[in-house]
JSON list of C-alpha atoms in Angstrom, two decimals:
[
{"chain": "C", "resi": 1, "resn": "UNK", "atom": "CA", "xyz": [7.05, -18.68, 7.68]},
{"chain": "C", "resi": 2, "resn": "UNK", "atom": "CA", "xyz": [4.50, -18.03, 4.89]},
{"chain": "C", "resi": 3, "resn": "UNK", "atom": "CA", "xyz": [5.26, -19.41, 1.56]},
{"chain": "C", "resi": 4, "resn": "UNK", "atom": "CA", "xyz": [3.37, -17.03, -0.64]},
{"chain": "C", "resi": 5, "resn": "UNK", "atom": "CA", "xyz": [5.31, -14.92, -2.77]},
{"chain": "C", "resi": 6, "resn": "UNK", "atom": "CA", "xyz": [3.68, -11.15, -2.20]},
{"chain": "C", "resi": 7, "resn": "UNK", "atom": "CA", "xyz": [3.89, -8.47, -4.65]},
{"chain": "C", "resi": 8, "resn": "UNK", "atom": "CA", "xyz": [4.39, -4.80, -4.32]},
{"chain": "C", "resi": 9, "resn": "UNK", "atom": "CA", "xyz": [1.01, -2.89, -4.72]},
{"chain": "C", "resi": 10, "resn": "UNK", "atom": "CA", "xyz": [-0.43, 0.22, -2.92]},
{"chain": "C", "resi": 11, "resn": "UNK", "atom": "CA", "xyz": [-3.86, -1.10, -2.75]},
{"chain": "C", "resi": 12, "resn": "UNK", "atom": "CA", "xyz": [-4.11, -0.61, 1.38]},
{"chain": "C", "resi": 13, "resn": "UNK", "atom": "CA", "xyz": [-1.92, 2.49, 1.98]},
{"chain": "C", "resi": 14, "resn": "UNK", "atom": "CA", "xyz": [-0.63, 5.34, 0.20]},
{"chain": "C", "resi": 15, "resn": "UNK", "atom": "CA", "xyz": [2.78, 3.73, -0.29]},
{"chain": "C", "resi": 16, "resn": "UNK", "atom": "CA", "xyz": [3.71, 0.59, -1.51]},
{"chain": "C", "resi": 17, "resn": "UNK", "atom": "CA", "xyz": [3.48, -2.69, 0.49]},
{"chain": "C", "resi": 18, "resn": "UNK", "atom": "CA", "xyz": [3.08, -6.38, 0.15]},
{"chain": "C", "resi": 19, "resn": "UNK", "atom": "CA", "xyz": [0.34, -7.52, -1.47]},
{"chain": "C", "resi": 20, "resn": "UNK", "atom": "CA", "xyz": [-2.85, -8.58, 0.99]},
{"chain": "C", "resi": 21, "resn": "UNK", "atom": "CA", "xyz": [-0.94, -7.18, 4.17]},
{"chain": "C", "resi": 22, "resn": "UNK", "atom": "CA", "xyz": [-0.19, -3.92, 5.55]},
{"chain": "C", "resi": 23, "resn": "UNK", "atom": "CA", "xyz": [3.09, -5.14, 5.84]},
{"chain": "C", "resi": 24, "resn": "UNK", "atom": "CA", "xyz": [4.62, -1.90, 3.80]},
{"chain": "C", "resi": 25, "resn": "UNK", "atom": "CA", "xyz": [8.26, -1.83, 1.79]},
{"chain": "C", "resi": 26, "resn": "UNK", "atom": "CA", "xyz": [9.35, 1.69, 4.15]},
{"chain": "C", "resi": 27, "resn": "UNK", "atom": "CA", "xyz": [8.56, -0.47, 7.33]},
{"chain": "C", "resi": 28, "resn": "UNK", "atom": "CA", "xyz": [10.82, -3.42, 6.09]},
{"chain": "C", "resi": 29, "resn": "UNK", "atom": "CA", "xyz": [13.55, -1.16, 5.04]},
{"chain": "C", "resi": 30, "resn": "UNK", "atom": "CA", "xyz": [13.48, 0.32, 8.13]},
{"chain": "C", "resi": 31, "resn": "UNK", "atom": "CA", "xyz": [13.60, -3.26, 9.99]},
{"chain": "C", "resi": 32, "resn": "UNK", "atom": "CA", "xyz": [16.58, -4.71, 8.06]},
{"chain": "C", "resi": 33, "resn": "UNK", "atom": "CA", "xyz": [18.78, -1.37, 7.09]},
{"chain": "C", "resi": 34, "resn": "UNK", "atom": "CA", "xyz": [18.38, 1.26, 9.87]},
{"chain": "C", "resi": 35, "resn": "UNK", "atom": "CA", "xyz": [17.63, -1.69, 12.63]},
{"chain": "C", "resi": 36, "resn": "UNK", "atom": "CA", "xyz": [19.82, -3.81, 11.44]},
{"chain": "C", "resi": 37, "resn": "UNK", "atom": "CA", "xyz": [17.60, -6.96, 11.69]},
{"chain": "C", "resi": 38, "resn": "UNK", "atom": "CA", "xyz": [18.20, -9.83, 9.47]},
{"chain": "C", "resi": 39, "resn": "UNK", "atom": "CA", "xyz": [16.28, -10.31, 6.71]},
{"chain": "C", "resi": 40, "resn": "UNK", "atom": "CA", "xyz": [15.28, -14.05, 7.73]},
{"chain": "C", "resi": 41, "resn": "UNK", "atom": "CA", "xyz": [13.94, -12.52, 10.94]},
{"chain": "C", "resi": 42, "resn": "UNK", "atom": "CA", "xyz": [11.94, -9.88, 9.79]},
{"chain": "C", "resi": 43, "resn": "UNK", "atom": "CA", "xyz": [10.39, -12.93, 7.27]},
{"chain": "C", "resi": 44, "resn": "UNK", "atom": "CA", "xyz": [9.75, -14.88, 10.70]},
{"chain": "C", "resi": 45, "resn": "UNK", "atom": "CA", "xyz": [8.07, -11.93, 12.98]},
{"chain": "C", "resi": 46, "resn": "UNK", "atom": "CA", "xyz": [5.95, -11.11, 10.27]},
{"chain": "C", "resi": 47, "resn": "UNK", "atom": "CA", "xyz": [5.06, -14.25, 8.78]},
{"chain": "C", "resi": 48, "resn": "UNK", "atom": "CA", "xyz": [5.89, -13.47, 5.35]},
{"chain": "C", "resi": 49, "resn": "UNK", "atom": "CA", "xyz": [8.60, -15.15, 3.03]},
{"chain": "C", "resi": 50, "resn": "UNK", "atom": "CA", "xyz": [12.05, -14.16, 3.21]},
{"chain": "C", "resi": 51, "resn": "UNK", "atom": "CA", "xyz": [11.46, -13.30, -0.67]},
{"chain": "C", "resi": 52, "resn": "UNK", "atom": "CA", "xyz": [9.44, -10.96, 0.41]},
{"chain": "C", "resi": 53, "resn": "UNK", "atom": "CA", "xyz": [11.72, -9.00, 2.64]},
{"chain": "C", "resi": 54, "resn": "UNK", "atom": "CA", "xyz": [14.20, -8.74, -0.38]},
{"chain": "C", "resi": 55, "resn": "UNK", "atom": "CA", "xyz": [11.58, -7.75, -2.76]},
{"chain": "C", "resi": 56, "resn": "UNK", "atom": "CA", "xyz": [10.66, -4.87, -0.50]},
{"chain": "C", "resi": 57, "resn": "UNK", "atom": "CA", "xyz": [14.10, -3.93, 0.07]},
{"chain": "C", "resi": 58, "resn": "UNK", "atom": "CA", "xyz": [14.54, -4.32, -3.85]},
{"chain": "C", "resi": 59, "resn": "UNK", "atom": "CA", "xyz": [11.56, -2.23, -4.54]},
{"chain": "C", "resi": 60, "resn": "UNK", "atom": "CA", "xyz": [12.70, 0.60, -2.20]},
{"chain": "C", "resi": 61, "resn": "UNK", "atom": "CA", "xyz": [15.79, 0.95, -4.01]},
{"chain": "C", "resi": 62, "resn": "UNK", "atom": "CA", "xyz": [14.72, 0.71, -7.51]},
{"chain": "C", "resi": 63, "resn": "UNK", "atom": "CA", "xyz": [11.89, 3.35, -6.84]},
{"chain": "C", "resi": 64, "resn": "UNK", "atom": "CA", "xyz": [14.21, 6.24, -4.57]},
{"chain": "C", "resi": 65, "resn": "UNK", "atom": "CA", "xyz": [12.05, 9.26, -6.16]},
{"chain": "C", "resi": 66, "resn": "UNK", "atom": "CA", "xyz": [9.08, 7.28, -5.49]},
{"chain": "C", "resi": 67, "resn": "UNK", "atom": "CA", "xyz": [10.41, 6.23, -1.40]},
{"chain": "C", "resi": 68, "resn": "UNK", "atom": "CA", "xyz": [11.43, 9.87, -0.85]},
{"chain": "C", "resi": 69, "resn": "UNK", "atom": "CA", "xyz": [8.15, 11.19, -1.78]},
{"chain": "C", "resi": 70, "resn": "UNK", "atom": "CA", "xyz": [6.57, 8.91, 1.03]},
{"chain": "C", "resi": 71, "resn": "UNK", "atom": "CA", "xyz": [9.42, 9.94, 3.09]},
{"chain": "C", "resi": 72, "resn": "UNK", "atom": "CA", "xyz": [8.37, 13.04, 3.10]},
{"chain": "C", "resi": 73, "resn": "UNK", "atom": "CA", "xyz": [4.66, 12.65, 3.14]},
{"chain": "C", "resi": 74, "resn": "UNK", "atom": "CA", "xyz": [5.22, 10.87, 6.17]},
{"chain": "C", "resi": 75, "resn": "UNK", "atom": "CA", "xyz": [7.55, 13.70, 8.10]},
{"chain": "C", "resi": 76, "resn": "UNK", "atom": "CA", "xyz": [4.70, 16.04, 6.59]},
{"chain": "C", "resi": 77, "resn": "UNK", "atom": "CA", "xyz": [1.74, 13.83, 8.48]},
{"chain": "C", "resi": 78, "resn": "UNK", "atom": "CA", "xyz": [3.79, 13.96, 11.46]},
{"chain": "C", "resi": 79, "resn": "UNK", "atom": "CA", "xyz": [4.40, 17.84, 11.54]},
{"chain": "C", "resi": 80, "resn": "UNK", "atom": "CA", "xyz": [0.50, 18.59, 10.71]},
{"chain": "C", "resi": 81, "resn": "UNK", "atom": "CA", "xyz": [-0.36, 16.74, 13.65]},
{"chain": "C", "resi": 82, "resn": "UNK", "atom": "CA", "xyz": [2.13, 17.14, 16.51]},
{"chain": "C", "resi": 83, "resn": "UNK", "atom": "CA", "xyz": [0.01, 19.47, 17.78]},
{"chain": "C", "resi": 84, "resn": "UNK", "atom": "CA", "xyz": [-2.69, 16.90, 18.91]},
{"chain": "C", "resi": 85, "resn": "UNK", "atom": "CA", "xyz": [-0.04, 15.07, 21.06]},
{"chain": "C", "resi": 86, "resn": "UNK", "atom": "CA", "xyz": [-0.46, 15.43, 25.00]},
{"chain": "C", "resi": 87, "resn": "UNK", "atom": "CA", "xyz": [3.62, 13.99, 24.96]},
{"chain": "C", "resi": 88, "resn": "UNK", "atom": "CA", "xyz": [6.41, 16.47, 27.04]},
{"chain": "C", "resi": 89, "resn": "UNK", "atom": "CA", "xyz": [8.01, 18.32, 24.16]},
{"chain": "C", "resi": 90, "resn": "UNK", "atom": "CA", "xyz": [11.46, 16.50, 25.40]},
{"chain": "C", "resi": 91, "resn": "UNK", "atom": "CA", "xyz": [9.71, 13.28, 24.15]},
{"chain": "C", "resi": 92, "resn": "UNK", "atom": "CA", "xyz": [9.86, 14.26, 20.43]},
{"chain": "C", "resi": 93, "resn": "UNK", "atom": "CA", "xyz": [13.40, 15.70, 19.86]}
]
């Protein structure tokens, strides 16, 4: 478990993620409130503090225009380019 308190910046990605790792606040919200995971766990598999995880989870949820937006530049990336996968169509739905 790291010990170093990250902040939120969008130096490395488009969206916003922990400070010095591509670690980004989307990813952890995904990990903790659609997964389900523990906070604590997501801290240990990624080697960040458990801090961290909430001030990801806080960011996402004080910024909701902000986390839509890469929501949706995100499902937009995905449509552009589903024609370059070689996956069965039954794959994707």
């Amino acid at each position: 478990m790291s010990q170093v308190s990250r902040r939120i910046v969008q130096e490395l990605h488009d969206e916003p993620h922990l400070e010095g790792r591509r670690i980004t606040v989307q990813f952890i919200k995904t990990q903790v409130e659609d997964r389900g995971l523990e906070p604590r766990t997501v801290a240990d598999r990624h080697d960040i503090d458990v801090a961290d995880v909430y001030r990801a989870l806080t960011y996402y949820h004080d910024h909701p225009e902000e986390m839509r937006a890469v929501e949706r530049q995100r499902e937009e990336a995905v449509e552009d380019h589903k024609h370059l996968t070689t996956d069965p169509d039954d794959v994707r739905d």
